[in-house]
CSV table of C-alpha atoms and ligand atoms in Angstrom, one decimal:
chain,number,residue,atom,x,y,z
A,27,MET,CA,-3.0,20.1,-10.2
A,28,SER,CA,0.6,19.2,-9.9
A,29,SER,CA,2.2,17.5,-13.0
A,30,LYS,CA,2.4,13.6,-10.5
A,31,VAL,CA,-1.6,13.7,-10.1
A,32,SER,CA,-2.6,14.6,-13.8
A,33,LYS,CA,-0.5,11.7,-14.8
A,34,ALA,CA,-1.9,9.4,-12.6
A,35,ASP,CA,-5.2,10.0,-14.0
A,36,ASP,CA,-4.4,9.9,-17.3
A,37,ASN,CA,-2.6,6.6,-16.5
A,38,LEU,CA,-6.2,5.2,-15.1
A,39,ARG,CA,-7.9,6.8,-17.9
A,40,LYS,CA,-6.0,5.1,-20.5
A,41,MET,CA,-6.2,1.7,-17.8
A,42,LEU,CA,-10.1,3.0,-18.4
A,43,SER,CA,-9.9,3.3,-21.8
A,44,GLU,CA,-8.4,-0.3,-22.6
A,45,LYS,CA,-11.6,-0.6,-20.9
A,46,ARG,CA,-10.7,-4.0,-18.8
A,47,LEU,CA,-11.0,-2.8,-15.2
A,48,LYS,CA,-14.4,-1.4,-15.9
A,49,SER,CA,-15.2,1.6,-13.7
A,50,VAL,CA,-13.1,2.9,-10.6
A,51,GLU,CA,-15.2,5.1,-8.3
A,52,ASP,CA,-13.3,8.0,-6.5
A,53,ARG,CA,-10.6,8.6,-9.2
A,54,ARG,CA,-9.1,11.9,-6.6
A,55,VAL,CA,-8.4,9.5,-4.1
A,56,GLY,CA,-6.8,7.5,-7.8
A,57,SER,CA,-4.0,10.2,-7.4
A,58,GLU,CA,-2.5,9.1,-4.9
A,59,VAL,CA,-2.9,5.6,-3.9
A,60,PHE,CA,-2.9,5.1,-8.2
A,61,ASP,CA,0.8,5.4,-9.5
A,62,LYS,CA,2.4,3.8,-12.3
A,63,ILE,CA,2.7,0.7,-10.9
A,64,THR,CA,-0.2,-0.2,-8.7
A,65,LEU,CA,-2.1,1.2,-11.7
A,66,GLU,CA,-0.6,-1.3,-14.2
A,67,THR,CA,-0.6,-4.7,-11.4
A,68,LEU,CA,-4.5,-3.5,-11.2
A,69,TYR,CA,-4.9,-3.2,-15.1
A,70,LYS,CA,-3.1,-6.9,-15.3
A,71,LEU,CA,-5.5,-8.4,-12.3
A,72,ALA,CA,-8.3,-6.9,-14.2
A,73,LYS,CA,-7.2,-8.9,-17.6
A,74,MET,CA,-6.8,-11.8,-14.8
A,75,GLY,CA,-10.2,-11.5,-13.6
A,76,TYR,CA,-9.6,-10.5,-9.9
A,77,ILE,CA,-11.1,-7.1,-10.3
A,78,ASN,CA,-13.5,-6.2,-13.0
A,79,VAL,CA,-15.2,-2.6,-11.0
A,80,LEU,CA,-12.8,-1.0,-8.6
A,81,ASN,CA,-15.3,0.8,-6.4
A,82,GLY,CA,-14.7,3.5,-2.9
A,83,ALA,CA,-12.2,2.7,-0.1
A,84,ILE,CA,-14.1,0.9,3.1
A,85,SER,CA,-10.9,2.3,4.3
A,86,THR,CA,-7.9,4.7,4.0
A,87,GLY,CA,-5.8,3.5,6.8
A,88,LYS,CA,-1.6,4.5,7.2
A,89,GLU,CA,0.1,1.9,5.1
A,90,ALA,CA,-2.6,0.7,2.7
A,91,ASN,CA,-5.9,1.7,1.2
A,92,VAL,CA,-9.0,-1.5,1.1
A,93,PHE,CA,-11.0,-0.4,-1.6
A,94,LYS,CA,-14.4,-2.4,-2.4
A,95,GLY,CA,-13.6,-4.4,-5.8
A,96,ILE,CA,-16.2,-6.7,-8.1
A,97,ASP,CA,-14.6,-9.9,-9.8
A,98,ASP,CA,-15.3,-11.0,-13.0
A,99,ASP,CA,-18.0,-13.3,-11.8
A,100,GLY,CA,-19.7,-10.5,-9.6
A,101,ASN,CA,-18.6,-11.5,-5.9
A,102,PHE,CA,-17.5,-9.0,-3.9
A,103,VAL,CA,-13.8,-9.0,-3.2
A,104,ALA,CA,-11.8,-6.8,-1.0
A,105,VAL,CA,-8.3,-5.1,-2.8
A,106,LYS,CA,-5.9,-3.8,0.0
A,107,ILE,CA,-3.5,-1.3,-2.0
A,108,TYR,CA,0.1,-1.0,0.1
A,109,ARG,CA,1.4,2.9,-0.9
A,110,VAL,CA,4.5,2.7,-1.8
A,111,THR,CA,5.5,6.6,-0.6
A,112,THR,CA,4.0,6.0,3.1
A,113,SER,CA,4.7,2.4,4.1
A,114,ASP,CA,6.9,1.8,7.5
A,115,PHE,CA,10.2,0.6,6.1
A,116,LYS,CA,11.7,-0.2,9.1
A,117,LYS,CA,8.8,-2.3,10.4
A,118,MET,CA,8.7,-3.9,6.9
A,119,GLN,CA,12.8,-4.7,7.0
A,120,GLN,CA,13.0,-5.9,10.4
A,121,TYR,CA,9.8,-8.5,10.3
A,122,ILE,CA,11.1,-9.8,6.7
A,123,GLN,CA,14.6,-10.0,7.6
A,124,GLY,CA,13.6,-12.2,11.5
A,125,ASP,CA,11.6,-14.4,8.5
A,126,PRO,CA,13.4,-17.5,7.0
A,127,ARG,CA,10.6,-18.0,4.7
A,128,PHE,CA,11.8,-14.5,3.6
A,129,ASN,CA,15.5,-13.6,1.3
A,130,VAL,CA,14.9,-9.9,0.9
A,131,LYS,CA,18.6,-8.3,1.8
A,132,SER,CA,17.9,-4.9,-0.7
A,133,SER,CA,16.5,-2.1,1.5
A,134,ASN,CA,14.7,-1.2,-2.4
A,135,LYS,CA,11.0,0.1,-0.8
A,136,ARG,CA,9.5,-1.7,-3.6
A,137,GLN,CA,11.0,-5.3,-3.4
A,138,LEU,CA,10.0,-4.6,0.3
A,139,ILE,CA,6.7,-3.9,-0.4
A,140,ASN,CA,6.0,-6.8,-2.6
A,141,ALA,CA,7.5,-9.3,0.1
A,142,TRP,CA,5.4,-7.5,2.8
A,143,VAL,CA,2.2,-8.7,0.5
A,144,THR,CA,3.1,-12.0,-0.3
A,145,LYS,CA,3.9,-12.4,3.1
A,146,GLU,CA,0.6,-11.5,4.2
A,147,LEU,CA,-1.0,-13.4,1.4
A,148,ARG,CA,0.8,-16.7,2.5
A,149,ASN,CA,-0.3,-16.3,6.6
A,150,LEU,CA,-3.4,-15.8,5.3
A,151,THR,CA,-3.2,-19.1,3.6
A,152,ARG,CA,-2.0,-20.9,6.3
A,153,ALA,CA,-4.2,-19.9,8.6
A,154,TYR,CA,-7.3,-20.0,6.1
A,155,GLU,CA,-6.0,-23.9,5.6
A,156,ALA,CA,-5.7,-24.2,9.3
A,157,GLY,CA,-9.2,-23.4,9.8
A,158,VAL,CA,-9.0,-20.0,10.7
A,159,ASN,CA,-11.7,-17.5,10.4
A,160,VAL,CA,-10.1,-15.7,7.7
A,161,PRO,CA,-10.5,-13.5,4.4
A,162,LYS,CA,-9.8,-16.6,1.7
A,163,PRO,CA,-6.7,-15.1,0.1
A,164,LEU,CA,-7.5,-15.0,-3.7
A,165,VAL,CA,-4.3,-13.3,-5.2
A,166,ALA,CA,-0.8,-10.8,-4.7
A,167,LYS,CA,1.0,-8.4,-7.0
A,168,ASN,CA,3.5,-6.1,-5.9
A,169,ASN,CA,2.0,-4.5,-4.2
A,170,VAL,CA,-1.8,-5.3,-4.4
A,171,LEU,CA,-3.3,-7.9,-2.4
A,172,VAL,CA,-7.2,-9.2,-3.6
A,173,MET,CA,-9.2,-10.9,-0.6
A,174,GLU,CA,-12.3,-12.5,0.4
A,175,PHE,CA,-14.7,-9.4,1.1
A,176,ILE,CA,-16.2,-9.8,4.4
A,177,GLY,CA,-19.7,-8.0,4.9
A,178,ASP,CA,-23.2,-7.9,3.1
A,179,ALA,CA,-24.7,-9.4,0.3
A,180,GLU,CA,-25.5,-5.9,-0.6
A,181,GLY,CA,-22.1,-4.7,-0.5
A,182,ASN,CA,-21.7,-3.6,3.2
A,183,PRO,CA,-18.0,-4.1,5.0
A,184,ALA,CA,-18.2,-5.8,8.2
A,185,LEU,CA,-17.1,-3.1,10.7
A,186,PRO,CA,-14.1,-3.7,13.2
A,187,MET,CA,-15.0,-5.1,16.3
A,188,ARG,CA,-14.1,-2.2,18.3
A,189,LEU,CA,-16.3,-0.6,16.5
A,190,SER,CA,-19.7,-2.7,16.4
A,191,LYS,CA,-22.2,-4.2,18.4
A,192,VAL,CA,-21.3,-7.5,19.4
A,193,SER,CA,-24.5,-9.3,20.9
A,194,ASN,CA,-23.0,-12.0,22.2
A,195,PRO,CA,-19.8,-11.2,23.5
A,196,LYS,CA,-19.2,-14.9,25.6
A,197,LYS,CA,-20.0,-16.6,21.9
A,198,VAL,CA,-17.4,-14.3,19.8
A,199,SER,CA,-14.8,-14.1,22.5
A,200,GLU,CA,-14.7,-17.9,23.0
A,201,LYS,CA,-14.4,-18.0,18.8
A,202,ILE,CA,-11.8,-15.6,19.2
A,203,ILE,CA,-9.7,-17.7,21.5
A,204,GLU,CA,-10.4,-21.2,19.2
A,205,TYR,CA,-9.4,-19.0,16.1
A,206,VAL,CA,-6.0,-17.7,18.1
A,207,LYS,CA,-5.0,-21.2,19.2
A,208,ILE,CA,-5.6,-22.5,16.0
A,209,LEU,CA,-3.2,-20.1,14.5
A,210,TYR,CA,-0.8,-20.4,17.3
A,211,ASN,CA,-0.8,-24.5,17.3
A,212,ASP,CA,-1.9,-25.9,13.7
A,213,ALA,CA,-1.3,-22.6,11.4
A,214,LYS,CA,1.9,-22.0,13.6
A,215,ILE,CA,1.6,-18.2,13.3
A,216,VAL,CA,1.6,-15.4,15.9
A,217,HIS,CA,-0.4,-12.4,14.3
A,218,GLY,CA,1.8,-9.9,16.5
A,219,ASP,CA,-0.9,-6.8,15.7
A,220,LEU,CA,-4.2,-8.9,17.2
A,221,SER,CA,-6.7,-6.0,18.4
A,222,GLY,CA,-10.4,-5.1,18.0
A,223,PHE,CA,-9.2,-3.2,14.8
A,224,ASN,CA,-8.3,-6.4,12.9
A,225,ILE,CA,-10.9,-9.0,14.2
A,226,LEU,CA,-13.8,-8.0,11.7
A,227,ILE,CA,-17.7,-9.0,12.9
A,228,LYS,CA,-20.3,-10.2,10.9
A,229,ASP,CA,-23.2,-11.8,12.7
A,230,ASP,CA,-21.8,-12.7,15.5
A,231,GLU,CA,-18.7,-14.4,13.3
A,232,PRO,CA,-15.2,-13.3,14.3
A,233,TYR,CA,-12.6,-13.2,11.1
A,234,ILE,CA,-9.0,-12.5,11.8
A,235,ILE,CA,-7.2,-9.6,9.5
A,236,ASP,CA,-4.4,-7.6,8.8
A,237,ILE,CA,-2.0,-10.4,9.4
A,238,SER,CA,1.3,-9.4,7.2
A,239,GLN,CA,3.4,-8.8,10.4
A,240,GLY,CA,3.1,-12.6,11.1
A,241,MET,CA,5.4,-14.6,12.7
A,242,ILE,CA,5.9,-18.2,12.4
A,243,VAL,CA,6.2,-19.3,16.1
A,244,ASP,CA,9.5,-20.2,15.8
A,245,HIS,CA,10.7,-17.3,15.3
A,246,PRO,CA,12.6,-15.0,19.2
A,247,ILE,CA,10.6,-12.3,18.8
A,248,SER,CA,7.2,-14.8,18.5
A,249,HIS,CA,6.2,-15.2,22.3
A,250,GLU,CA,6.6,-11.1,22.7
A,251,LEU,CA,4.8,-10.6,20.3
A,252,LEU,CA,1.6,-13.7,21.5
A,253,ASN,CA,1.9,-11.9,24.5
A,254,ARG,CA,1.2,-8.2,23.3
A,255,ASP,CA,-1.4,-10.2,21.4
A,256,ILE,CA,-2.6,-11.4,24.6
A,257,ASP,CA,-2.5,-8.2,26.1
A,258,ASN,CA,-4.6,-6.5,23.3
A,259,LEU,CA,-7.1,-9.0,23.5
A,260,ILE,CA,-7.8,-8.9,27.4
A,261,ARG,CA,-8.6,-5.6,27.2
A,262,ASP,CA,-10.6,-5.5,24.4
A,263,PHE,CA,-12.4,-8.6,26.0
A,264,LYS,CA,-13.3,-6.7,28.9
A,265,LYS,CA,-14.3,-3.8,26.7
A,266,LEU,CA,-17.0,-5.9,25.8
A,267,GLY,CA,-17.4,-7.3,29.7
A,268,ILE,CA,-15.4,-10.8,29.1
A,269,ASN,CA,-13.0,-10.8,32.1
A,270,ILE,CA,-10.5,-13.6,31.5
A,271,THR,CA,-6.4,-13.2,32.6
A,272,LYS,CA,-3.3,-13.7,30.8
A,273,GLU,CA,-2.6,-17.4,32.4
A,274,GLU,CA,-5.5,-18.5,31.4
A,275,LEU,CA,-6.2,-16.5,27.7
A,276,LYS,CA,-2.6,-17.8,27.5
A,277,SER,CA,-2.7,-21.6,28.6
A,278,LYS,CA,-5.8,-21.2,26.1
A,279,ILE,CA,-4.4,-20.3,23.6
A,280,MET,CA,-1.2,-22.2,23.1
A,281,ASP,CA,-3.2,-25.4,24.4
A,282,LEU,CA,-1.3,-25.8,27.6
A,283,LYS,CA,-2.5,-28.5,29.8
A,284,SER,CA,-3.1,-27.5,33.5
B,18,LIG,N1,-11.4,-8.6,3.7
B,18,LIG,C1,-12.3,-7.6,3.8
B,18,LIG,N2,-13.4,-7.2,4.2
B,18,LIG,C2,-13.7,-6.0,4.1
B,18,LIG,N3,-13.2,-5.3,4.9
B,18,LIG,C3,-12.1,-5.3,4.9
B,18,LIG,C4,-11.5,-6.4,4.5
B,18,LIG,N4,-9.5,-6.3,5.2
B,18,LIG,C5,-9.9,-5.0,5.2
B,18,LIG,N5,-11.1,-4.8,5.5
B,18,LIG,C6,-11.3,-3.1,5.6
B,18,LIG,O1,-10.4,-2.7,5.9
B,18,LIG,C7,-9.3,-1.8,7.4
B,18,LIG,C8,-8.2,-2.2,7.3
B,18,LIG,O2,-7.6,-3.1,6.7
B,18,LIG,P1,-6.3,-3.4,7.4
B,18,LIG,O3,-6.6,-3.7,8.5
B,18,LIG,O4,-6.1,-4.6,6.5
B,18,LIG,O5,-5.2,-2.9,6.7
B,18,LIG,P2,-4.1,-1.9,7.9
B,18,LIG,O6,-3.0,-2.7,7.7
B,18,LIG,O7,-4.7,-1.4,9.2
B,18,LIG,O8,-4.0,-0.7,7.0
B,18,LIG,P3,-3.4,0.7,8.2
B,18,LIG,O9,-2.3,-0.3,9.0
B,18,LIG,O10,-2.3,1.5,7.0
B,18,LIG,O11,-4.4,1.8,9.0
B,18,LIG,C9,-10.2,-2.9,8.0
B,18,LIG,O12,-10.2,-2.5,9.1
B,18,LIG,C10,-12.1,-2.9,7.5
B,18,LIG,O13,-12.2,-2.2,8.2
B,19,LIG,MG1,-5.3,-2.9,10.5
């Protein structure tokens, strides 16, 4: 084991021995994901009651890992942890600098990730408050975002639409269109990475996730992002047997009267 890895594991043990965070499964993943600051962040969130137990990873993606946790009240939560080493800083910089809500000039990676996570929390909050089905945002700190866990009562996570069996495609596609319409017209956000991978399906109910790159509609780039989202949706709807033209979908989302 490299010294870096054993140091991370030492930190983890230390945190566990401080007794707040009851247990952490999958400690070897910890070695890669949980650097010192991440551990301290998890520890603080544990102290605040957001995470009591951190279970195994639901997903280990390119930039972030999502874990299932349990809060102090015994509810499941989803804990999204961005890895500082492998994040796409060029992309983050581009999207953060283009967003008037953020004034991050720095190329400091950690600051950029913190702004990115804050952006995901704020976008989720705007969407949630407007009535879009998204995981309820709970807290963001440093590179960690805690949100509502989308899954069943036993703790099995809902699957992305692209991987799930949709029993009523018409109903599901109509709900998705309605949510994207609310997102655009009320929350005034364009998702920017919308596809069947970033829509979870639970009992034929779609939940939109992964909204960190979302842009406010006034921004010049938002139109291009919206067009890309629409193309992706059309492709994924087609896979479910639902056919809709670009013009039709666009006018529904933008609520254009024909
Ligand atoms: N709130 C949640 N409840 C249950 N599962 C979730 C939740 N959020 C994310 N997941 C699971 O984690 C996966 C990855 O989440 P998300 O799309 O937010 O990360 P990502 O940015 O795509 O990661 P990467 O880009 O690194 O691949 C999702 O496809 C889903 O399976
Ligand atoms: Mg995703």
